[in-house]
Amino acid sequence: MKRGIFITFEGPEGGGKTTQAKRLIARLIEEGHEVIYTREPGGTKTGELIRDILQHDRAGEPIHPETEVFLFAASRSQLVREVIQPALDKGVHVVCDRFADSTTVYQGYGRGFDIDRMIDINAMAIGKAIPDITFLLDVDVDLGFERIHARQKELFTESDRIEREAKAFHQKVRYGYLELAGRWPERFVTLDASQDPDSVTAAVWERVVRVLA
Ligand code: Z5A
């Protein structure tokens, strides 16, 4: 049986990952493909509990940077074994909103852990589940946060633990993603996410069609 295609969306805050991942899912279904959407951290019962600790300080104590690395990796490990790899093995396509590159970038470039060490930890968490395409929705930090703050105002929500990091942290994240895209050009597709959502959607679809062919 032909393995499903594994597509991930990555990027700094407010790039439109969730918007684009959901539009892609809808289009793939419309075109008759079997596909699932999932996200990180989360996507399983264990992962969603871990997400609650990571995003909303559920444990009520500061999370050490080292602990943070392993919590993200633990959520990923569960998601790969329970959801992603079984789907790919059955020929189902998988679209994941953030994946291993988020750890390399946020914990590596952002927190300052060794990049290759993050890649090694990811390797254990993901096993064979290496994405076929990773869309990097690249956006300027200020513009990304403008969008996030507008959404928060609309939905009466507040910034989560990582969104509250300083601007310099988020700039390192953006830079880290661009470095990774240069390191793995065969996998990464970098898109200018300051464009209107329809233009980004069209660019995503154009690339996915080529991979499906
Ligand atoms: N994290 C980590 O540190 N290490 C890891 O290993 C992993 C994650 C896996 C997860 O947050 C956090 O965990 C994240 C990284 C860290 N940190 N932060 N901060 P999350 O899952 O809650 O959220 P997110 O992944 O960061 O998503 P986001 O930044 O909130 O948004 P987005 O998915 O990129 O964008 P969106 O939800 O599609 O759109 C945001 C708003 O912008 C919305 O109102 C849209 O209508 C609007 N939008 C979207 N696209 C456009 C365009 N093109 N133009 C105008 N407006 C737009």
CSV table of C-alpha atoms and ligand atoms in Angstrom, one decimal:
chain,number,residue,atom,x,y,z
A,1,MET,CA,0.0,0.0,0.0
A,2,LYS,CA,1.2,3.5,-0.9
A,3,ARG,CA,2.1,5.6,2.2
A,4,GLY,CA,0.0,8.7,2.8
A,5,ILE,CA,1.6,12.1,2.3
A,6,PHE,CA,2.7,13.9,5.5
A,7,ILE,CA,2.3,17.7,5.4
A,8,THR,CA,3.2,20.0,8.2
A,9,PHE,CA,2.6,23.8,8.7
A,10,GLU,CA,5.2,25.7,10.7
A,11,GLY,CA,6.1,29.3,11.4
A,12,PRO,CA,6.1,32.2,13.9
A,13,GLU,CA,2.9,33.3,15.6
A,14,GLY,CA,0.1,34.6,13.4
A,15,GLY,CA,1.4,33.3,10.1
A,16,GLY,CA,-1.9,31.6,9.5
A,17,LYS,CA,-1.0,27.9,10.0
A,18,THR,CA,-4.3,26.8,11.3
A,19,THR,CA,-6.2,28.8,8.7
A,20,GLN,CA,-4.2,27.2,5.9
A,21,ALA,CA,-4.1,23.7,7.3
A,22,LYS,CA,-7.9,23.7,7.6
A,23,ARG,CA,-8.4,25.1,4.1
A,24,LEU,CA,-6.0,22.4,2.8
A,25,ILE,CA,-7.9,19.6,4.5
A,26,ALA,CA,-11.2,20.9,3.0
A,27,ARG,CA,-9.7,21.0,-0.5
A,28,LEU,CA,-8.2,17.5,-0.2
A,29,ILE,CA,-11.5,16.1,1.0
A,30,GLU,CA,-13.3,17.9,-1.8
A,31,GLU,CA,-10.9,16.3,-4.3
A,32,GLY,CA,-11.7,12.8,-2.8
A,33,HIS,CA,-8.6,12.2,-0.7
A,34,GLU,CA,-8.7,10.6,2.7
A,35,VAL,CA,-6.9,12.9,5.1
A,36,ILE,CA,-6.7,13.8,8.8
A,37,TYR,CA,-5.9,17.1,10.6
A,38,THR,CA,-4.0,17.1,13.8
A,39,ARG,CA,-2.0,19.6,15.8
A,40,GLU,CA,0.9,20.0,18.2
A,41,PRO,CA,1.2,20.0,21.1
A,42,GLY,CA,-1.9,17.8,21.4
A,43,GLY,CA,-3.8,15.6,19.1
A,44,THR,CA,-4.2,12.7,21.6
A,45,LYS,CA,-5.7,12.5,25.1
A,46,THR,CA,-2.1,12.4,26.5
A,47,GLY,CA,-1.0,15.2,24.2
A,48,GLU,CA,-3.9,17.5,25.0
A,49,LEU,CA,-3.2,17.1,28.8
A,50,ILE,CA,0.5,18.0,28.1
A,51,ARG,CA,-0.7,21.0,26.0
A,52,ASP,CA,-2.7,22.2,29.0
A,53,ILE,CA,0.5,22.2,31.1
A,54,LEU,CA,2.6,23.8,28.4
A,55,GLN,CA,0.2,26.5,27.2
A,56,HIS,CA,-1.7,27.4,30.3
A,57,ASP,CA,0.7,26.6,33.2
A,58,ARG,CA,-1.8,24.0,34.4
A,59,ALA,CA,0.7,22.6,37.0
A,60,GLY,CA,0.9,26.0,38.6
A,61,GLU,CA,4.7,26.2,38.8
A,62,PRO,CA,7.4,27.5,36.4
A,63,ILE,CA,8.3,24.9,33.7
A,64,HIS,CA,12.1,24.5,33.4
A,65,PRO,CA,13.4,24.9,29.8
A,66,GLU,CA,14.7,21.3,29.8
A,67,THR,CA,11.3,20.0,31.0
A,68,GLU,CA,9.6,22.0,28.2
A,69,VAL,CA,11.8,20.2,25.6
A,70,PHE,CA,10.7,16.8,26.9
A,71,LEU,CA,7.1,17.6,27.3
A,72,PHE,CA,6.8,18.8,23.6
A,73,ALA,CA,8.7,15.6,22.6
A,74,ALA,CA,6.5,13.4,24.7
A,75,SER,CA,3.3,14.9,23.2
A,76,ARG,CA,4.8,14.3,19.7
A,77,SER,CA,5.9,10.7,20.5
A,78,GLN,CA,2.4,9.8,21.5
A,79,LEU,CA,0.8,11.6,18.5
A,80,VAL,CA,3.1,9.8,16.0
A,81,ARG,CA,2.5,6.3,17.4
A,82,GLU,CA,-1.2,6.7,18.0
A,83,VAL,CA,-2.3,8.8,15.1
A,84,ILE,CA,0.2,9.9,12.4
A,85,GLN,CA,2.1,6.7,11.6
A,86,PRO,CA,-0.9,4.4,11.6
A,87,ALA,CA,-2.7,6.8,9.2
A,88,LEU,CA,0.3,7.1,6.9
A,89,ASP,CA,0.7,3.3,6.9
A,90,LYS,CA,-3.0,3.0,5.7
A,91,GLY,CA,-2.4,5.4,2.9
A,92,VAL,CA,-4.2,8.3,4.6
A,93,HIS,CA,-2.7,11.8,4.2
A,94,VAL,CA,-1.9,13.7,7.4
A,95,VAL,CA,-1.8,17.5,7.8
A,96,CYS,CA,-0.2,18.6,11.1
A,97,ASP,CA,-0.4,22.1,12.5
A,98,ARG,CA,3.2,22.4,13.9
A,99,PHE,CA,5.5,19.4,14.3
A,100,ALA,CA,9.1,18.6,15.2
A,101,ASP,CA,10.6,21.7,13.6
A,102,SER,CA,8.8,23.8,16.3
A,103,THR,CA,11.0,22.2,19.0
A,104,THR,CA,14.2,22.7,17.0
A,105,VAL,CA,13.2,26.4,16.5
A,106,TYR,CA,11.4,27.4,19.7
A,107,GLN,CA,13.5,25.4,22.2
A,108,GLY,CA,16.7,25.4,20.0
A,109,TYR,CA,16.9,28.9,18.5
A,110,GLY,CA,14.5,30.5,21.0
A,111,ARG,CA,15.7,29.1,24.3
A,112,GLY,CA,19.3,28.5,23.2
A,113,PHE,CA,19.6,24.7,23.3
A,114,ASP,CA,22.0,23.1,20.9
A,115,ILE,CA,20.2,22.7,17.5
A,116,ASP,CA,21.6,19.2,16.7
A,117,ARG,CA,20.6,18.0,20.1
A,118,MET,CA,17.0,19.1,19.5
A,119,ILE,CA,17.1,17.3,16.1
A,120,ASP,CA,18.3,14.1,17.9
A,121,ILE,CA,15.5,14.3,20.5
A,122,ASN,CA,13.0,14.8,17.7
A,123,ALA,CA,14.4,11.8,15.8
A,124,MET,CA,13.5,9.6,18.7
A,125,ALA,CA,10.0,11.1,19.1
A,126,ILE,CA,9.1,10.9,15.4
A,127,GLY,CA,10.6,7.6,14.3
A,128,LYS,CA,9.9,7.2,10.5
A,129,ALA,CA,7.3,10.0,10.4
A,130,ILE,CA,9.4,12.6,8.5
A,131,PRO,CA,7.2,15.2,6.7
A,132,ASP,CA,7.1,15.1,2.9
A,133,ILE,CA,6.4,18.8,2.8
A,134,THR,CA,6.7,21.5,5.4
A,135,PHE,CA,5.1,24.9,4.6
A,136,LEU,CA,6.9,27.6,6.5
A,137,LEU,CA,4.4,30.5,6.7
A,138,ASP,CA,7.0,33.3,7.2
A,139,VAL,CA,5.7,36.5,8.7
A,140,ASP,CA,7.2,39.5,10.4
A,141,VAL,CA,7.0,39.3,14.2
A,142,ASP,CA,5.1,42.6,14.6
A,143,LEU,CA,2.5,41.7,11.9
A,144,GLY,CA,2.0,38.2,13.3
A,145,PHE,CA,1.3,39.6,16.8
A,146,GLU,CA,-1.0,42.3,15.3
A,147,ARG,CA,-3.1,39.4,14.0
A,148,ILE,CA,-2.9,37.4,17.2
A,149,HIS,CA,-3.9,40.5,19.3
A,150,ALA,CA,-6.8,41.3,17.0
A,151,ARG,CA,-8.1,37.7,17.4
A,152,GLN,CA,-7.7,37.9,21.2
A,153,LYS,CA,-9.7,41.0,21.2
A,154,GLU,CA,-12.4,39.4,19.1
A,155,LEU,CA,-12.6,36.2,21.2
A,156,PHE,CA,-11.9,37.7,24.6
A,157,THR,CA,-8.8,35.4,25.1
A,158,GLU,CA,-5.4,36.1,26.5
A,159,SER,CA,-1.8,35.4,25.4
A,160,ASP,CA,-0.5,31.9,26.4
A,161,ARG,CA,2.8,31.2,28.1
A,162,ILE,CA,5.0,31.2,25.0
A,163,GLU,CA,3.2,34.1,23.3
A,164,ARG,CA,4.2,36.1,26.4
A,165,GLU,CA,7.9,35.7,25.6
A,166,ALA,CA,9.8,38.9,24.6
A,167,LYS,CA,9.9,40.1,21.0
A,168,ALA,CA,13.6,39.1,20.8
A,169,PHE,CA,12.6,35.5,21.5
A,170,HIS,CA,10.1,35.5,18.6
A,171,GLN,CA,12.6,37.2,16.3
A,172,LYS,CA,15.1,34.3,17.0
A,173,VAL,CA,12.2,31.9,16.2
A,174,ARG,CA,11.6,33.5,12.9
A,175,TYR,CA,15.3,33.5,12.0
A,176,GLY,CA,15.6,29.9,13.2
A,177,TYR,CA,12.8,28.8,10.8
A,178,LEU,CA,14.5,30.5,7.9
A,179,GLU,CA,17.8,28.7,8.8
A,180,LEU,CA,16.0,25.3,8.9
A,181,ALA,CA,14.4,26.0,5.5
A,182,GLY,CA,17.8,26.6,4.1
A,183,ARG,CA,19.1,23.4,5.7
A,184,TRP,CA,16.4,21.2,4.2
A,185,PRO,CA,15.3,22.9,1.0
A,186,GLU,CA,13.9,19.7,-0.5
A,187,ARG,CA,11.3,19.5,2.3
A,188,PHE,CA,10.6,23.2,3.2
A,189,VAL,CA,8.4,25.5,1.1
A,190,THR,CA,8.7,29.0,2.4
A,191,LEU,CA,5.7,31.2,1.7
A,192,ASP,CA,5.3,34.9,2.4
A,193,ALA,CA,2.5,34.9,4.9
A,194,SER,CA,2.0,38.6,4.9
A,195,GLN,CA,0.0,38.1,1.7
A,196,ASP,CA,-3.8,37.8,1.8
A,197,PRO,CA,-5.0,34.3,2.9
A,198,ASP,CA,-6.3,33.4,-0.6
A,199,SER,CA,-2.9,33.9,-2.2
A,200,VAL,CA,-1.3,31.7,0.5
A,201,THR,CA,-3.9,29.0,0.0
A,202,ALA,CA,-3.3,29.1,-3.8
A,203,ALA,CA,0.5,28.7,-3.3
A,204,VAL,CA,0.0,25.8,-0.8
A,205,TRP,CA,-2.4,24.0,-3.2
A,206,GLU,CA,-0.1,24.4,-6.2
A,207,ARG,CA,2.7,22.6,-4.3
A,208,VAL,CA,0.5,19.9,-2.9
A,209,VAL,CA,-0.9,19.1,-6.3
A,210,ARG,CA,2.7,18.5,-7.6
A,211,VAL,CA,3.4,16.1,-4.7
A,212,LEU,CA,0.1,14.2,-5.2
A,213,ALA,CA,0.8,13.8,-8.9
B,1,Z5A,N1,5.7,25.2,20.6
B,1,Z5A,C1,7.0,25.0,21.0
B,1,Z5A,O1,7.6,25.9,21.7
B,1,Z5A,N2,7.7,23.9,20.8
B,1,Z5A,C2,7.1,22.9,20.1
B,1,Z5A,O2,7.7,21.8,19.9
B,1,Z5A,C3,5.7,23.1,19.6
B,1,Z5A,C4,5.1,24.2,19.9
B,1,Z5A,C5,5.0,22.0,18.9
B,1,Z5A,C6,1.6,26.4,20.3
B,1,Z5A,O3,0.7,27.4,20.2
B,1,Z5A,C7,2.8,27.1,21.0
B,1,Z5A,O4,3.7,26.1,21.4
B,1,Z5A,C8,3.5,28.0,20.0
B,1,Z5A,C9,4.8,27.3,19.7
B,1,Z5A,C10,5.0,26.5,20.9
B,1,Z5A,N3,3.8,29.2,20.7
B,1,Z5A,N4,3.4,30.2,20.8
B,1,Z5A,N5,3.4,31.3,21.1
B,1,Z5A,P1,-0.7,27.2,19.5
B,1,Z5A,O5,-0.9,25.9,19.0
B,1,Z5A,O6,-1.8,27.7,20.5
B,1,Z5A,O7,-0.7,28.3,18.4
B,1,Z5A,P2,0.2,28.6,17.2
B,1,Z5A,O8,0.6,27.3,16.6
B,1,Z5A,O9,1.3,29.5,17.7
B,1,Z5A,O10,-0.7,29.3,16.2
B,1,Z5A,P3,-1.0,30.9,16.1
B,1,Z5A,O11,0.3,31.6,16.0
B,1,Z5A,O12,-1.9,31.2,17.2
B,1,Z5A,O13,-1.7,31.1,14.8
B,1,Z5A,P4,-1.6,30.5,13.4
B,1,Z5A,O14,-2.1,29.1,13.4
B,1,Z5A,O15,-0.3,30.8,12.7
B,1,Z5A,O16,-2.6,31.5,12.6
B,1,Z5A,P5,-4.2,31.3,12.5
B,1,Z5A,O17,-4.8,30.9,13.8
B,1,Z5A,O18,-4.5,30.7,11.3
B,1,Z5A,O19,-4.5,32.9,12.3
B,1,Z5A,C11,-4.3,33.9,13.3
B,1,Z5A,C12,-5.2,35.1,13.0
B,1,Z5A,O20,-4.7,35.7,11.8
B,1,Z5A,C13,-6.6,34.7,12.7
B,1,Z5A,O21,-7.5,35.7,13.2
B,1,Z5A,C14,-6.7,34.7,11.2
B,1,Z5A,O22,-8.0,35.0,10.7
B,1,Z5A,C15,-5.7,35.7,10.8
B,1,Z5A,N6,-5.0,35.4,9.6
B,1,Z5A,C16,-4.5,34.2,9.2
B,1,Z5A,N7,-3.9,34.3,8.0
B,1,Z5A,C17,-4.0,35.7,7.6
B,1,Z5A,C18,-3.5,36.4,6.5
B,1,Z5A,N8,-2.9,35.8,5.5
B,1,Z5A,N9,-3.8,37.7,6.4
B,1,Z5A,C19,-4.5,38.3,7.5
B,1,Z5A,N10,-4.9,37.7,8.6
B,1,Z5A,C20,-4.7,36.4,8.6
